[in-house]
Short mmCIF file of C-alpha atoms and ligand atoms in Angstrom, two decimals:
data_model
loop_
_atom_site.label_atom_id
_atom_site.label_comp_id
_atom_site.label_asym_id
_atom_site.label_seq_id
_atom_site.Cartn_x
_atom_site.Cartn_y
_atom_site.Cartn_z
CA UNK A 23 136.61 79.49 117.80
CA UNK A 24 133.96 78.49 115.83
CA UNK A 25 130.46 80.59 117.11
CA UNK A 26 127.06 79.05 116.82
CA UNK A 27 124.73 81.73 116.62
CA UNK A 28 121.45 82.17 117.63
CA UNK A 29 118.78 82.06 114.65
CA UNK A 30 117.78 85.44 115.72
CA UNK A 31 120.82 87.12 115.32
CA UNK A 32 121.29 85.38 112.28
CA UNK A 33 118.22 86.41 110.89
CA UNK A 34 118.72 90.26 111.84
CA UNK A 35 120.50 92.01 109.07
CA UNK A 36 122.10 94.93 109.55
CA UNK A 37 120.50 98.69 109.50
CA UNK A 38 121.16 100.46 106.09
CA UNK A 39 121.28 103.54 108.46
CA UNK A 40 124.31 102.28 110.70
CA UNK A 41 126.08 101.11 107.58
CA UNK A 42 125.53 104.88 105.43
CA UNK A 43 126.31 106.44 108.67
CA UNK A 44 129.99 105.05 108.26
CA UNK A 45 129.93 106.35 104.14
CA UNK A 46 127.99 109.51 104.93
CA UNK A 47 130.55 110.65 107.49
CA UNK A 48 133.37 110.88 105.00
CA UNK A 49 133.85 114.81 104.21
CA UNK A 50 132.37 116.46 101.79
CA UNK A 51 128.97 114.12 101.90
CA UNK A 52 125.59 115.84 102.33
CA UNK A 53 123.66 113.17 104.62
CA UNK A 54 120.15 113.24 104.75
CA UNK A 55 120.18 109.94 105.66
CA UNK A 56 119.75 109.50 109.83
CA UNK A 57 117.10 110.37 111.90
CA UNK A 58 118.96 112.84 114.26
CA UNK A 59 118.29 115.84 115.70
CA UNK A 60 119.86 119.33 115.49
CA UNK A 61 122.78 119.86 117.31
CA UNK A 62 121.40 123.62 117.72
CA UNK A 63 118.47 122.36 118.97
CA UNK A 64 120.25 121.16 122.22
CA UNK A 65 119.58 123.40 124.86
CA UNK A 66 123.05 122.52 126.19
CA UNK A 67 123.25 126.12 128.74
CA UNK A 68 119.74 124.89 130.86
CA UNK A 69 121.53 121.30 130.91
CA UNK A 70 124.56 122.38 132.19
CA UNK A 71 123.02 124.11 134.98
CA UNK A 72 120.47 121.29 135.48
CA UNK A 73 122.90 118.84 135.97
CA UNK A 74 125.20 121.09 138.22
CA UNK A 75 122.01 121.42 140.36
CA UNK A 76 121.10 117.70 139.88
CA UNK A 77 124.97 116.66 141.13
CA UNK A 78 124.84 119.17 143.94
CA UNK A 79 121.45 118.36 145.45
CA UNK A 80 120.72 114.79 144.27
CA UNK A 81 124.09 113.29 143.78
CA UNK A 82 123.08 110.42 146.24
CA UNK A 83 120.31 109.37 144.18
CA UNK A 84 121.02 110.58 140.75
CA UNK A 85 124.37 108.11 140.80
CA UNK A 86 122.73 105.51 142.75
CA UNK A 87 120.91 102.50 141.28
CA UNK A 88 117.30 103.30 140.75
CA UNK A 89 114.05 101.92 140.95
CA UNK A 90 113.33 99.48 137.56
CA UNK A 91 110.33 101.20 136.25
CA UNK A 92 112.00 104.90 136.75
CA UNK A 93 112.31 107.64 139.37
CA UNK A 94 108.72 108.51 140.61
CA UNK A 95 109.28 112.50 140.48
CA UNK A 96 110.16 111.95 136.56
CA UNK A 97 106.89 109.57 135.86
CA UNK A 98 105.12 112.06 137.81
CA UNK A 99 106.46 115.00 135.32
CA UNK A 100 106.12 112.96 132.30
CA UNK A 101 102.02 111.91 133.49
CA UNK A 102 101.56 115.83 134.17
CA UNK A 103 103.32 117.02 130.76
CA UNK A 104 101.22 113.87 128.41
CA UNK A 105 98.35 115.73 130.23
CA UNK A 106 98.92 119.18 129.35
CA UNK A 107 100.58 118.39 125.72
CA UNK A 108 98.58 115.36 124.55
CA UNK A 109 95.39 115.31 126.48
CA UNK A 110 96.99 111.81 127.78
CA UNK A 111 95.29 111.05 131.27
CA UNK A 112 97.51 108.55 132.74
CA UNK A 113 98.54 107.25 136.46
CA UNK A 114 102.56 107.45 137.45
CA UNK A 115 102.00 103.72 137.92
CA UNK A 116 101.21 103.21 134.25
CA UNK A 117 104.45 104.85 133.04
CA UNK A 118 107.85 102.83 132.42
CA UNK A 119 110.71 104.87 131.74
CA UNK A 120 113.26 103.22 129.36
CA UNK A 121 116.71 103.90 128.09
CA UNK A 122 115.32 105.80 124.98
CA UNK A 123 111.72 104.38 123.46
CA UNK A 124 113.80 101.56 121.51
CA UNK A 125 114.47 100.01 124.49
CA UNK A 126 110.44 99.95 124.84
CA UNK A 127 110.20 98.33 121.82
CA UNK A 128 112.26 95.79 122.19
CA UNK A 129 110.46 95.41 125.63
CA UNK A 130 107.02 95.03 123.94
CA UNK A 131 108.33 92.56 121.87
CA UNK A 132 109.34 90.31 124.61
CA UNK A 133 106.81 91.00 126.52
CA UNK A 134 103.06 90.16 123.72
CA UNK A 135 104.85 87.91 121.52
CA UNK A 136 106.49 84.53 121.88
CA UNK A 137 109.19 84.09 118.34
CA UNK A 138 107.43 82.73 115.41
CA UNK A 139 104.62 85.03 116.54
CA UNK A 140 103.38 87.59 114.07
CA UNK A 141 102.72 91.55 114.95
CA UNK A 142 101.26 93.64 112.08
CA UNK A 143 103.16 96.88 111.56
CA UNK A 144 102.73 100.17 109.18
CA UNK A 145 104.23 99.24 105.64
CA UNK A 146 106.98 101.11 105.28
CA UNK A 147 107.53 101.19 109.49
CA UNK A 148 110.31 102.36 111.67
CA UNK A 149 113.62 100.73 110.78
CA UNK A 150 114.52 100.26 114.93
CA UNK A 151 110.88 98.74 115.17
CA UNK A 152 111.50 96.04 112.64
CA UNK A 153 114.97 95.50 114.54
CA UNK A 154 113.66 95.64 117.86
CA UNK A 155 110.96 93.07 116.97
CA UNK A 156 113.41 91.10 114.62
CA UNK A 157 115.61 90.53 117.70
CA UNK A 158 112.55 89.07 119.53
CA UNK A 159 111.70 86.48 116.45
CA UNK A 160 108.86 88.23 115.48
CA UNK A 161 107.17 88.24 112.04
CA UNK A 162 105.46 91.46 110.67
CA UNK A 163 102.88 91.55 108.47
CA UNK A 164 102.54 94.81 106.91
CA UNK A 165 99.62 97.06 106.34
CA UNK A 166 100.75 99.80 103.49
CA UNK A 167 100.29 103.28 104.23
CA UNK A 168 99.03 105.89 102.17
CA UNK A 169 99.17 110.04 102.36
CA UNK A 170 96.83 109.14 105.45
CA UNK A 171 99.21 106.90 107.12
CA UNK A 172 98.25 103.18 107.81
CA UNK A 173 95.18 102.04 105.51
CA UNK A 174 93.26 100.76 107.83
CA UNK A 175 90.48 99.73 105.87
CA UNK A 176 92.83 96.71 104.96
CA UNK A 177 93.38 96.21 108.21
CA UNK A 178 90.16 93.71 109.45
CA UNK A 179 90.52 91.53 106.41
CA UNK A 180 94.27 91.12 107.15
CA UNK A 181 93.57 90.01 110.90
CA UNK A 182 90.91 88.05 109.43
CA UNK A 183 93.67 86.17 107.29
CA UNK A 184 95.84 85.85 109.74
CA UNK A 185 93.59 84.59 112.44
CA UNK A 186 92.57 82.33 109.63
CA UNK A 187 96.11 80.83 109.17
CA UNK A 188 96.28 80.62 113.09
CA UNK A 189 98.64 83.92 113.11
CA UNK A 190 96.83 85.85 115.19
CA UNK A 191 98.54 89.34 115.31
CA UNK A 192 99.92 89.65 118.74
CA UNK A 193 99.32 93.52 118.55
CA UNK A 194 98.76 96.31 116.14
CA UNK A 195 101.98 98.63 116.06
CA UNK A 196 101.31 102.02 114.11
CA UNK A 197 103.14 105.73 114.16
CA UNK A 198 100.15 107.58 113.39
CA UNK A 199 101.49 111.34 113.88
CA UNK A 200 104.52 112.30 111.19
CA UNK A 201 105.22 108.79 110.56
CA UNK A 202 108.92 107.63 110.33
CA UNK A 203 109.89 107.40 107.81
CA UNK A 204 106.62 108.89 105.31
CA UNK A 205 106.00 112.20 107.44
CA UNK A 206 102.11 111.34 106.82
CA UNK A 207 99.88 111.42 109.22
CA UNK A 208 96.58 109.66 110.09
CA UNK A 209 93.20 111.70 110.21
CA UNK A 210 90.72 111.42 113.15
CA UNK A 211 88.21 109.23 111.25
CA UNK A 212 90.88 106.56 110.64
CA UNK A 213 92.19 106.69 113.95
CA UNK A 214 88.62 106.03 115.66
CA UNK A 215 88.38 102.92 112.89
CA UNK A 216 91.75 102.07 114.15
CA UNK A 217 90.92 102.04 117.75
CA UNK A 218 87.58 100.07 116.49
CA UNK A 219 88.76 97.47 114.83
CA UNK A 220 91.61 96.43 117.33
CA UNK A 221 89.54 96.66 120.23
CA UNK A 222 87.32 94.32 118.00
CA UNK A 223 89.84 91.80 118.02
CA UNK A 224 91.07 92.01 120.97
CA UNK A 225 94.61 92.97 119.89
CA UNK A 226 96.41 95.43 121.32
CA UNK A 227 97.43 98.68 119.63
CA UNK A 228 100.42 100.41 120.44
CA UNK A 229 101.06 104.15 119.47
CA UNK A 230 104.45 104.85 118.69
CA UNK A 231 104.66 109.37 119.29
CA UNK A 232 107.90 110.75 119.08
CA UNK A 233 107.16 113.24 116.53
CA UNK A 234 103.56 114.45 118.28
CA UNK A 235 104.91 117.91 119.87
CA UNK A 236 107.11 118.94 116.49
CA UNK A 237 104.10 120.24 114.39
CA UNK A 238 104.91 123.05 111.70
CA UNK A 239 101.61 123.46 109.87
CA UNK A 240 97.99 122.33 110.59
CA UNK A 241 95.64 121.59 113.53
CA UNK A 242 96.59 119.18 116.23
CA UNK A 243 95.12 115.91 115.85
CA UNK A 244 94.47 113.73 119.36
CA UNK A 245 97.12 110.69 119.97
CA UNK A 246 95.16 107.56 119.63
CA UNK A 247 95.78 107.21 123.84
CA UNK A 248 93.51 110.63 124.24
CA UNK A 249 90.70 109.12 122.16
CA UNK A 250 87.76 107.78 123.10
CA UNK A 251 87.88 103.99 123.61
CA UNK A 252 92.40 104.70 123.62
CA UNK A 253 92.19 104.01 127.19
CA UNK A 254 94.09 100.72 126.77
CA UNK A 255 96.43 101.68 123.93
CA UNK A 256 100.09 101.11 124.68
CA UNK A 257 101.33 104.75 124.05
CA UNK A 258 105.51 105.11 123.62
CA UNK A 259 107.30 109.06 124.15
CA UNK A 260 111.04 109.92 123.99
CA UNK A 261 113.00 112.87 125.08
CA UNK A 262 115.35 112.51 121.77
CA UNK A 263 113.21 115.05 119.60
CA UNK A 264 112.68 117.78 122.81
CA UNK A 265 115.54 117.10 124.89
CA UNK A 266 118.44 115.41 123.48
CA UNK A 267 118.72 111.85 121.83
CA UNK A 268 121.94 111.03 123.79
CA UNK A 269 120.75 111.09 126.94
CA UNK A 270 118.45 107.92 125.80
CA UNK A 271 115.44 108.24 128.18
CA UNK A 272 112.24 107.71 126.62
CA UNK A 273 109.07 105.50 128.27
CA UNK A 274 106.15 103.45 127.91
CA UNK A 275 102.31 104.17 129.15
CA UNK A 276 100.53 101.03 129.77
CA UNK A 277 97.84 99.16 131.53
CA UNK A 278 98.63 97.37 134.86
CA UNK A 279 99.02 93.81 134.11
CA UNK A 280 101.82 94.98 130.97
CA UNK A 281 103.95 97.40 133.07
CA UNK A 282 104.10 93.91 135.70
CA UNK A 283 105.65 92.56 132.61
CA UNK A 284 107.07 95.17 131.11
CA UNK A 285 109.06 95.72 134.57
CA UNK A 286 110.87 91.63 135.11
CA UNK A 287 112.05 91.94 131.37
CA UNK A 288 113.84 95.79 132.13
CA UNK A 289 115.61 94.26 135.00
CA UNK A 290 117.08 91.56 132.64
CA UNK A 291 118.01 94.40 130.44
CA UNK A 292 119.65 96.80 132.44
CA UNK A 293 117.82 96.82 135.78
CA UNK A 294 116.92 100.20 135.39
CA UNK A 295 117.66 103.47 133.27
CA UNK A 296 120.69 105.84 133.70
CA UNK A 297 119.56 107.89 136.64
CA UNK A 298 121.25 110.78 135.86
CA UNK A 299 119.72 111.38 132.72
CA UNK A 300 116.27 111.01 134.71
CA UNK A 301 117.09 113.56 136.76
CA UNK A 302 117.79 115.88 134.75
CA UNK A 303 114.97 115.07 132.45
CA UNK A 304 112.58 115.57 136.15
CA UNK A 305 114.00 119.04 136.68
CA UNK A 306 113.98 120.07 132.91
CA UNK A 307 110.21 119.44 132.51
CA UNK A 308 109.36 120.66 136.20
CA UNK A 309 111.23 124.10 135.89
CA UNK A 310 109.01 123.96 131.93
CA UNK A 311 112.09 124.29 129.83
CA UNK A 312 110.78 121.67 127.65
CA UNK A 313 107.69 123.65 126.00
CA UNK A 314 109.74 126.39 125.61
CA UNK A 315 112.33 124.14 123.51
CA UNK A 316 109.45 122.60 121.57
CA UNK A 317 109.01 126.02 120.37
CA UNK A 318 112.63 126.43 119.76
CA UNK A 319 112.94 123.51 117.85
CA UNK A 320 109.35 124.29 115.75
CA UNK A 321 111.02 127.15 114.61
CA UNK A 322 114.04 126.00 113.68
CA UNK A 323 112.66 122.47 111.51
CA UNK A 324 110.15 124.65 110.04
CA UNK A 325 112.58 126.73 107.99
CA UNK A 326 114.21 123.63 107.23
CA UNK A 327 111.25 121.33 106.27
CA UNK A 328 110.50 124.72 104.16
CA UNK A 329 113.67 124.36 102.37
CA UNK A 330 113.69 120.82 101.48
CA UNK A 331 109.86 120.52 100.52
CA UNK A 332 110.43 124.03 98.08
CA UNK A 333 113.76 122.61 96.98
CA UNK A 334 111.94 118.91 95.92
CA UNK A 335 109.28 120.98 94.01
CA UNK A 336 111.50 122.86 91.95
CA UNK A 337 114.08 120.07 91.49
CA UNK A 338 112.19 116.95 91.29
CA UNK A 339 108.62 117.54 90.95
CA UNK A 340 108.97 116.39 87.37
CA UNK A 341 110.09 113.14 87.78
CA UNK A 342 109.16 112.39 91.33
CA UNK A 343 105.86 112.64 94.18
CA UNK A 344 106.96 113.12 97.66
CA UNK A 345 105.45 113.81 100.90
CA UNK A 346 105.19 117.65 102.53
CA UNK A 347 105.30 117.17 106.08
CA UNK A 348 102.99 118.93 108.20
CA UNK A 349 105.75 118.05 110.84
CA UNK A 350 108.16 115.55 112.42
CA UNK A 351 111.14 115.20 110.61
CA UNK A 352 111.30 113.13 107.14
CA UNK A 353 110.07 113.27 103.50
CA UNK A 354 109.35 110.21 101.66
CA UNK A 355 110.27 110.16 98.42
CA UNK A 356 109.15 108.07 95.21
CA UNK A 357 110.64 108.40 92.06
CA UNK A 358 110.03 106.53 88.65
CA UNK A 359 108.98 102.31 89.60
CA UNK A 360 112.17 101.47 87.12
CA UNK A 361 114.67 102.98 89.77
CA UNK A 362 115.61 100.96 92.54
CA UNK A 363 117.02 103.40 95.04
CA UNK A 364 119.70 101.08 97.15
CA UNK A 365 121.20 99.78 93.98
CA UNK A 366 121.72 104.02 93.57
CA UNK A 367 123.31 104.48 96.79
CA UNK A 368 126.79 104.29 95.06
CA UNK A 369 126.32 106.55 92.82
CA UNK A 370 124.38 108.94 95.44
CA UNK A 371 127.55 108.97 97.94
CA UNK A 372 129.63 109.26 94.56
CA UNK A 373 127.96 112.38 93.86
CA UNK A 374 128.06 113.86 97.83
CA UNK A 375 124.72 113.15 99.13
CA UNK A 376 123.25 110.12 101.36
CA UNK A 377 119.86 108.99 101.91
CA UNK A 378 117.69 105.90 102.84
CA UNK A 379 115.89 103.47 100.11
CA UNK A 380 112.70 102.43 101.10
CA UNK A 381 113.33 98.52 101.25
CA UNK A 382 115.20 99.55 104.50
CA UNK A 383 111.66 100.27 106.21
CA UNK A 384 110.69 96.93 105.17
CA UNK A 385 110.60 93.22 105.71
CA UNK A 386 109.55 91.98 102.17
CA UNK A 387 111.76 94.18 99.91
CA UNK A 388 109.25 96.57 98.96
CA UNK A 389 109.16 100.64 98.27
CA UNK A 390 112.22 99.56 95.97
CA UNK A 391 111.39 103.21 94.14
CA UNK A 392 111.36 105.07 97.41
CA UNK A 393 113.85 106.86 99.81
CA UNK A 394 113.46 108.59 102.72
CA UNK A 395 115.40 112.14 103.42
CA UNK A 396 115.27 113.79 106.87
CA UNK A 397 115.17 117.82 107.05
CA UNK A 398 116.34 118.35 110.93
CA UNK A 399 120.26 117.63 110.60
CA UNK A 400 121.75 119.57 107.51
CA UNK A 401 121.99 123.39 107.43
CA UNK A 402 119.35 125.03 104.75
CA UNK A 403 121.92 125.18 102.50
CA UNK A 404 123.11 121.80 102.86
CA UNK A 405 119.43 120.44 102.30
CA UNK A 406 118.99 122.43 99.04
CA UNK A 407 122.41 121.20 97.90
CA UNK A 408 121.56 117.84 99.05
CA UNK A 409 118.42 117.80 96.82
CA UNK A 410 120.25 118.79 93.75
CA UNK A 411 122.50 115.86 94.01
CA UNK A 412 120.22 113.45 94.53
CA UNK A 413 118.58 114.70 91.27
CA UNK A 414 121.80 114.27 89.57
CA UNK A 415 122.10 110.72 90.95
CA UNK A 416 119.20 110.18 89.25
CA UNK A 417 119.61 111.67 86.10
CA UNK A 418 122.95 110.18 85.68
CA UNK A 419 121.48 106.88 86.45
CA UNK A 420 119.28 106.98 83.79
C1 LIG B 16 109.17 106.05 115.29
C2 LIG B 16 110.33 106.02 116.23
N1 LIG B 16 110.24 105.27 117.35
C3 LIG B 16 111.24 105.21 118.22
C4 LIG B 16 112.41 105.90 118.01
C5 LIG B 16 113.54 105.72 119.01
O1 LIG B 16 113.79 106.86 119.71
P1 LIG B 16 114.69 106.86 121.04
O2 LIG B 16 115.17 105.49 121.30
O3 LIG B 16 115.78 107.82 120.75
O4 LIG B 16 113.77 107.33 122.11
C6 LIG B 16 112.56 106.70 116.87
C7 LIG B 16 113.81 107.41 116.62
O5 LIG B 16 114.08 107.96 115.61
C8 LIG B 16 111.48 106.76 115.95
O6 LIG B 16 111.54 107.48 114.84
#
């Protein structure tokens, strides 16, 4: 049979990450490479009585189809919890729960831009962000980031040049708290330009968060939704980083007319998410097991962030600058502008360790010099190890 594909699958290449996963599961291989959790973190004894509790009182509902935007008692829990852990003050009605917060993406895509449109997006960005709005046909412009996330005093002349060549951004899309993949963060100042400057335009900003609660060092800075004038700002959570990634429920905080939209284009998708999962999310933030697991899990990625950041400085601070996370779950990574790290890759897997070039957080091909390493999967011992091979990947390379 010969297929005729659709331009937008054809023009979706595929994730770095999915492909390493496949190389950086052979034995022996130290990955820092994905973006996953713990397994220790997963506070599998509370979920196993949840969902005993869930199947004997709520089996009717919990297996039955459910209602597209999400079980009320959950988007009741999640508004309460965004209130007490973000300062987020936000109606039931304004929440969306998805099947995990790349299923919003892909939703916003569909929903603010038409293909061909263009969204502007953090330079390097989110590797499922690019994906989820490649699928849609979008075009990103990127703004770079710096060791203050987004620079957003490039920002109004870029709109400017856009609107100019009758691109006008179709909205602003920015991970402002212990970015994926840098681990920087953006400072209040820039985040009230940020707000500014959109709400200037007219565009509208979305907040990717699912990093906000896992802070190790510092002061809490307010989500751009908590800040003055973030009233309208599309704000997107998960349960992957507090809960558990596999039970994919995330959501999506939005104004009125958006959730209308957001709501036809999730029943096309999947009519509405698994809910089991949701009720056993409801019950695990209702009887407060999640802040005690954000604790839990503080703990545990501190000693681990600890050991990669003191590891980098006494293996590679000679030949390299990286990022030291004040949380979240990556370090970025540059090393000498001669190196390009996915031509490395080879040699990195040769040598038993796996990580992420920076070109895969782009759409242009830059941060060639870069990689990204994530500090929440591999044992402390594994992460030092880890570091010292990918210092002998790059010695031997040059
Ligand atoms: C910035 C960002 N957004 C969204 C997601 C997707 O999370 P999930 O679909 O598991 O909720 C991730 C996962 O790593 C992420 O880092």
């Amino acid at each position: 049979m010969n297929y005729n594909f659709s331009k937008v699958v054809n023009n979706m290449k595929p994730s770095e990450i999915r492909e390493l996963s496949k190389m950086a599961s052979s034995p022996g291989i130290i990955s820092l490479g994905g973006g996953m959790p713990s397994p220790e973190t997963f506070p599998t004894k509370e979920l196993m009585e949840i969902m005993e509790f869930v199947m004997e009182n709520h089996s009717d509902l919990a297996l039955q189809y459910g209602n597209t935007l999400g079980i009320n008692s959950l988007r009741e829990q999640i508004s309460k919890m965004l209130d007490r852990t973000e300062n987020i003050k936000c109606q039931m009605n304004n929440i969306i729960v998805n099947s995990g917060s790349q299923q919003g993406l892909y939703e916003l895509g569909a929903v603010l831009a038409n293909p061909g449109d263009t969204v502007i997006t953090e330079e390097p960005t989110y590797v499922g962000a690019v994906s989820a709005f490649s699928a849609n046909g979008i075009r990103m412009e990127g703004i770079p980031v710096d060791r203050e996330g987004m620079k957003v005093e490039l920002l109004e002349n870029t709109i400017k040049k856009l609107i100019s060549e009758g691109r006008k951004p179709r909205f602003i899309y920015s991970i402002p708290t212990f970015q994926n993949p840098t681990g920087y963060t953006m400072p209040v100042e820039r985040r009230k330009n940020l707000i500014e400057i959109a709400g200037k335009f007219d565009i509208p900003l979305v907040e990717d968060n699912p990093y906000g609660q896992l802070r190790y060092y510092g002061e809490a800075i307010p989500c751009l939704r908590s800040m003055p004038g973030g009233e309208n700002v599309i704000y997107l959570g998960t349960f992957s980083k507090v809960m558990t990634p596999g039970l994919r429920l995330g959501y999506t905080i939005a104004p009125d007319e958006v959730m209308e939209k957001f709501n036809l284009i999730k029943q096309a998708l999947d009519l509405a998410t698994n809910s089991f999962s949701q009720y056993v999310a409801n019950e695990y933030i209702k009887r407060e097991i999640i802040y005690k697991q954000v604790e839990i899990n503080k703990k545990i990625y501190k000693v681990k962030r600890d050991a990669m950041v003191d590891a980098l400085k006494s293996q590679m601070s000679d030949i390299s600058t990286f990022s030291e996370p004040e949380g979240g779950m990556f370090v970025w990574l540059t090393v000498n502008k001669k190196i390009d790290t996915r031509q490395l890759i080879p040699l990195a897997i040769k040598n038993g360790v796996a990580y992420v070039s920076g070109q895969a957080f782009t759409t242009n091909e830059t941060q060639k010099s870069s990689m990204r390493l994530n500090f929440t999967f591999g044992s402390e011992e594994q992460l030092v190890e880890g570091v010292r091979r990918i210092r002998k990947t790059i010695n031997d390379s040059t």
